Short mmCIF file of C-alpha atoms in Angstrom, two decimals:
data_model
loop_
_atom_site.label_atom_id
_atom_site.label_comp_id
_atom_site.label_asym_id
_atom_site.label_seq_id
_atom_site.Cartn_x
_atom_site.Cartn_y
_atom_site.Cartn_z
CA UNK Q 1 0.00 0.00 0.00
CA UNK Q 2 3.14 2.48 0.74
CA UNK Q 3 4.76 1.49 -2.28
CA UNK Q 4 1.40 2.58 -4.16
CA UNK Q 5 1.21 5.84 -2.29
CA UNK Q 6 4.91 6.37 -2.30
CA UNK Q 7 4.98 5.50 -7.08
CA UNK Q 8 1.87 7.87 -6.76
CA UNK Q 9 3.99 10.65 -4.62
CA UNK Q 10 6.87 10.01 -7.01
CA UNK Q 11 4.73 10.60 -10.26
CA UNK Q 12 2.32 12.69 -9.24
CA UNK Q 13 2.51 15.30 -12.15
CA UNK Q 14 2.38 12.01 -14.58
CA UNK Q 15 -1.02 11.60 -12.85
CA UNK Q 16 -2.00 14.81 -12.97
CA UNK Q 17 -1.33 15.44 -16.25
CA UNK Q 18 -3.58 11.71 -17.59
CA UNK Q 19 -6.13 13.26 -15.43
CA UNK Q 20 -6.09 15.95 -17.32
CA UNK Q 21 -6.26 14.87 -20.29
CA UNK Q 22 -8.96 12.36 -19.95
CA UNK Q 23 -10.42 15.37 -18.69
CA UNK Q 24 -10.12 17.22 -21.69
CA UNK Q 25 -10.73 14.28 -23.99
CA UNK Q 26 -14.36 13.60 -21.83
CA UNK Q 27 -14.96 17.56 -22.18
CA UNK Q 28 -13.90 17.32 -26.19
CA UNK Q 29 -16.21 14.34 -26.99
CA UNK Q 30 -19.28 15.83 -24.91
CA UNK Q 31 -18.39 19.31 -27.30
CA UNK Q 32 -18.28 17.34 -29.85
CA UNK Q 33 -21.34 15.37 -29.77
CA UNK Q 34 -23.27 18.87 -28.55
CA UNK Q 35 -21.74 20.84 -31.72
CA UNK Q 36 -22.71 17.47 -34.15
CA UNK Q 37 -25.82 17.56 -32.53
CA UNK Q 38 -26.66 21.43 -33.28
CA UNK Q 39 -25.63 20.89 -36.41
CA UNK Q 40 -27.57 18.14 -37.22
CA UNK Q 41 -30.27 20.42 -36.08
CA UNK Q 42 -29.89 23.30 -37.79
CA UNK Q 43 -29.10 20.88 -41.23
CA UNK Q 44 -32.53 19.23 -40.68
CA UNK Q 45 -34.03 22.40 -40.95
CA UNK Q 46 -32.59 23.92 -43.35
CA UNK Q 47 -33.06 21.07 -45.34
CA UNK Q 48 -37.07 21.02 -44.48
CA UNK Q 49 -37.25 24.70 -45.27
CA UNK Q 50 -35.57 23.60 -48.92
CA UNK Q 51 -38.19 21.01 -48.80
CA UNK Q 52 -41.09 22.71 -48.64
CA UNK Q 53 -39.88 25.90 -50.75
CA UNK Q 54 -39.43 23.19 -53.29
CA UNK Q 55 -42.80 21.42 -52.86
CA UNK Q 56 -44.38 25.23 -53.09
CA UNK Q 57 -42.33 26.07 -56.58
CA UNK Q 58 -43.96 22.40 -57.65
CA UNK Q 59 -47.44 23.21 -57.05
CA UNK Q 60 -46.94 26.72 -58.59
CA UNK Q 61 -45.97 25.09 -61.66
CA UNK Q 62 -48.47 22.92 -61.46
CA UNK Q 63 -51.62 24.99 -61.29
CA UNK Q 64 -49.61 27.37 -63.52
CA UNK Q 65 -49.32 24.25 -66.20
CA UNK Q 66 -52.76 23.46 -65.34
CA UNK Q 67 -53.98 27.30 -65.95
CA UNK Q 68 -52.46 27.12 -69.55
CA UNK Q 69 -53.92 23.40 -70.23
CA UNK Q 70 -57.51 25.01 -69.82
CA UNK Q 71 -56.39 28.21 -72.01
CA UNK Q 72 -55.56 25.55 -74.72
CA UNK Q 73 -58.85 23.30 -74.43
CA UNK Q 74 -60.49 26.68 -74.11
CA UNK Q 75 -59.03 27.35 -77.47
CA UNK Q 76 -59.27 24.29 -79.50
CA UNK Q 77 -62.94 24.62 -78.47
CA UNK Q 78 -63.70 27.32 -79.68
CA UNK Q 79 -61.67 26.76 -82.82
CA UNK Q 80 -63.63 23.68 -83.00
CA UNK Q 81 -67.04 25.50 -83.06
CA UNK Q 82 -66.37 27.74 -85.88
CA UNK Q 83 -64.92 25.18 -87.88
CA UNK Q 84 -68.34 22.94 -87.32
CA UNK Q 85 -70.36 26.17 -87.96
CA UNK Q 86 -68.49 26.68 -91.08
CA UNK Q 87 -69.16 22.77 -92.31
CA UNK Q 88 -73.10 23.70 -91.37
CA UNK Q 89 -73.25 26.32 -93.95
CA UNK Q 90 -70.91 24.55 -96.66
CA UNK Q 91 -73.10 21.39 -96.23
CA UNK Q 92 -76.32 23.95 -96.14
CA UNK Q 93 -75.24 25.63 -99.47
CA UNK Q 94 -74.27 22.46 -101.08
CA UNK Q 95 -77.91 21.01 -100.02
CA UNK Q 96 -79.56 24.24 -101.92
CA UNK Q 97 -77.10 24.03 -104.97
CA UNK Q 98 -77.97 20.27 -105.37
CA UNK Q 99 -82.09 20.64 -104.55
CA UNK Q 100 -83.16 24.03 -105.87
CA UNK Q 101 -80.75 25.65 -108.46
CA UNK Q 102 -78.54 23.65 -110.76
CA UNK Q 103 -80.94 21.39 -112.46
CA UNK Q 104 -82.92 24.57 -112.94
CA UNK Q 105 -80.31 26.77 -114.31
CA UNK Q 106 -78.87 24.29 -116.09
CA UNK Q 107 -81.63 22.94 -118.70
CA UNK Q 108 -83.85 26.37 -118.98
CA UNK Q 109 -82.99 29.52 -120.14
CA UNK Q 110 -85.01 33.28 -120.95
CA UNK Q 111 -84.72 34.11 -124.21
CA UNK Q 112 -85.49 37.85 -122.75
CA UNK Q 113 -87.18 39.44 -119.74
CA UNK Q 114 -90.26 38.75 -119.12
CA UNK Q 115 -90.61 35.78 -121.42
CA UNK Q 116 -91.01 32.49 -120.20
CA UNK Q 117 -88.36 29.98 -119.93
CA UNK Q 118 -88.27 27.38 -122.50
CA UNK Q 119 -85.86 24.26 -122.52
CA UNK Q 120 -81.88 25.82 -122.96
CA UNK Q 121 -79.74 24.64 -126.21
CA UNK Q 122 -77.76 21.43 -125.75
CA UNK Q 123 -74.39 21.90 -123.65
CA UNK Q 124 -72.14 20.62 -125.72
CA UNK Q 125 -68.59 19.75 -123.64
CA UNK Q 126 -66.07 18.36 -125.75
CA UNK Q 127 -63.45 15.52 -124.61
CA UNK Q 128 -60.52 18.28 -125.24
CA UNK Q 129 -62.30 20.72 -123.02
CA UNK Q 130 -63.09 18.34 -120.25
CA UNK Q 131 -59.53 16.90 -120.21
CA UNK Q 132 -58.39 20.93 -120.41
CA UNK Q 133 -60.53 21.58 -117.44
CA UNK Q 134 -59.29 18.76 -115.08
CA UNK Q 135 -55.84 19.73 -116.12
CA UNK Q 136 -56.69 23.01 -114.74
CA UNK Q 137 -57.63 21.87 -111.07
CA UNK Q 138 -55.17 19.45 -111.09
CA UNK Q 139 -56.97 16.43 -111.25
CA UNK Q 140 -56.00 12.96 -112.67
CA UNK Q 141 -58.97 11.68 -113.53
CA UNK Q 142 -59.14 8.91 -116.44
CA UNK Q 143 -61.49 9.76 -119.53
CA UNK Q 144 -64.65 8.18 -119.59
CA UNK Q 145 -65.03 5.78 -122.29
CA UNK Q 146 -66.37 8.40 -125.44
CA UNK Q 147 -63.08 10.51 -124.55
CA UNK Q 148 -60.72 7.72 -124.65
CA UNK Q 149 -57.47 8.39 -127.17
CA UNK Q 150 -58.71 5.36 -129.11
CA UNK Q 151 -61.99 4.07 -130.05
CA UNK Q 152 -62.70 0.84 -127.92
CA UNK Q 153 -59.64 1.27 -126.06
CA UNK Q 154 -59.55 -0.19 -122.71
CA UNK Q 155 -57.02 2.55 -121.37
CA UNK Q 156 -58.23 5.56 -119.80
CA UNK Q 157 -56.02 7.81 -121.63
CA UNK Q 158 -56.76 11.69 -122.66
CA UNK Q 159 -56.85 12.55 -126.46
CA UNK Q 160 -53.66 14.53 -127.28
CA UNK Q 161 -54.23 18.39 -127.60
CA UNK Q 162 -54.62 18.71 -131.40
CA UNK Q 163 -56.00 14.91 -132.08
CA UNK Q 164 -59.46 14.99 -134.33
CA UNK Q 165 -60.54 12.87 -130.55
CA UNK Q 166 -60.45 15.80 -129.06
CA UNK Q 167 -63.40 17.41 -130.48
CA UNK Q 168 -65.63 14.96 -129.82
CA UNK Q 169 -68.66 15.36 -127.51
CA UNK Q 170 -67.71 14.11 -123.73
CA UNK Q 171 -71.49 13.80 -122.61
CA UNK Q 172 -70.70 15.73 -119.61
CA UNK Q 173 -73.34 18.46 -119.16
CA UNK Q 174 -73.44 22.01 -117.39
CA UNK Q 175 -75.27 20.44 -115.03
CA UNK Q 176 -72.66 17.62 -114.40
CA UNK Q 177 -69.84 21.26 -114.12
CA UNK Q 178 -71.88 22.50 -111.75
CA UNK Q 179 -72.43 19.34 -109.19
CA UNK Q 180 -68.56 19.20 -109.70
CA UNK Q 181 -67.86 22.61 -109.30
CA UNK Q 182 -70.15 22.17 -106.11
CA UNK Q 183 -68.16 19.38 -104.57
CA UNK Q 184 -64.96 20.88 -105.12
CA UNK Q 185 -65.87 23.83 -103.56
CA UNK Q 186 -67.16 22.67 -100.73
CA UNK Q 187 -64.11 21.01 -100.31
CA UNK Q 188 -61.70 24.05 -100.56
CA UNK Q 189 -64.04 25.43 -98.58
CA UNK Q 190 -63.99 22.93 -95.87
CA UNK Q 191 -59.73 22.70 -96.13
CA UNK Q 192 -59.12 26.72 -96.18
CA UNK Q 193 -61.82 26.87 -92.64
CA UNK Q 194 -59.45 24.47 -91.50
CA UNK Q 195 -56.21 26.03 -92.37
CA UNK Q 196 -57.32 29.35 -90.85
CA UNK Q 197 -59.12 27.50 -87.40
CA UNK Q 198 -55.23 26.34 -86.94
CA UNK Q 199 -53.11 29.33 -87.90
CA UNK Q 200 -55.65 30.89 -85.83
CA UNK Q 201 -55.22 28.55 -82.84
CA UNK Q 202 -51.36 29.02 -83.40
CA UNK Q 203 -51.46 32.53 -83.19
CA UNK Q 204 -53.25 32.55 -79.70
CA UNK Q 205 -50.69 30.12 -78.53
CA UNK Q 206 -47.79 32.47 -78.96
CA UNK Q 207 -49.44 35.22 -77.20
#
């Protein structure tokens, strides 16, 4: 027991001094783990602040994405209804041009005003003509059988410009120009309301 008392006597500043500095290593750790902890702290919440400024500039978005969806419906709607309203009053004209006024205009005539119509002259169309005035709207369609380059022939083939074919009668009649010219413009009709409803829909989109 001396010998214990009389080692500590001899090295007491040894003593002193591991004292001390599992004194400073117990005070280091417990700074340590109160610093780690603070920071911990202050990282959580800063990190939940991020967070939730994040989940606010996602619903912004959102109900801003969501405001410019309904713009865009709101749009092709209404592009929608004046392209129908426009087919209405094609398909109405069309209706009237087909029931009421080509079959008249087309096989009576006045010889002056106030005389009464009488039966019109025979429309003659030739084959040259008709091929002429497909040519014009760019159609392809074949020749009907009197038209055909060759008598008999089983082709579908045009006279040439020129050919004695040519003049011969195509038994199309004004009436028959008129249906056509009917149909096709109802159809350009229907394609340039269309054309428009979209460059118009474009043009509100870039606003």
């Amino acid at each position: 027991m001396k010998s214990v008392i009389g080692w500590l006597g001899d090295h007491f500043y040894l003593v002193l001094g591991v004292l001390f500095a599992l004194a400073l290593q117990v005070n280091g750790e417990r700074r340590y783990d109160d610093g780690f902890g603070t920071a911990k702290a202050k990282g959580d919440e800063a990190l939940a602040e991020l967070r939730s400024e994040h989940d606010k500039l996602r619903a912004g978005a959102a109900e801003q994405n969501l405001v410019l969806y309904r713009q865009q419906v709101e749009r092709a709607n209404q592009a929608e209804q004046v392209l129908l309203r426009a087919q209405d009053e094609i398909s109405r004209l069309k209706q009237q041009l087909t029931q009421e006024r080509i079959n008249r205009v087309s096989t009576q005539y006045t010889p002056a005003r106030g005389a009464a119509p009488v039966a019109a002259p025979r429309f003659v169309v030739t084959c040259g003509w008709l091929r002429d005035f497909n040519a014009a709207l760019g159609a392809t369609a074949p020749a009907p059988p009197g038209c055909r380059a060759y008598a008999g022939a089983q082709e579908a083939a045009w006279p040439a410009p020129s050919s004695d074919a040519e003049l011969l009668e195509s038994g199309v009649s004004a009436a028959d120009i008129l249906a056509h010219a009917r149909d096709y413009g109802a159809w350009a009709l229907a394609n340039l309301v269309q054309l428009n409803a979209l460059i118009d829909l474009h043009d509100k989109d870039e606003r």
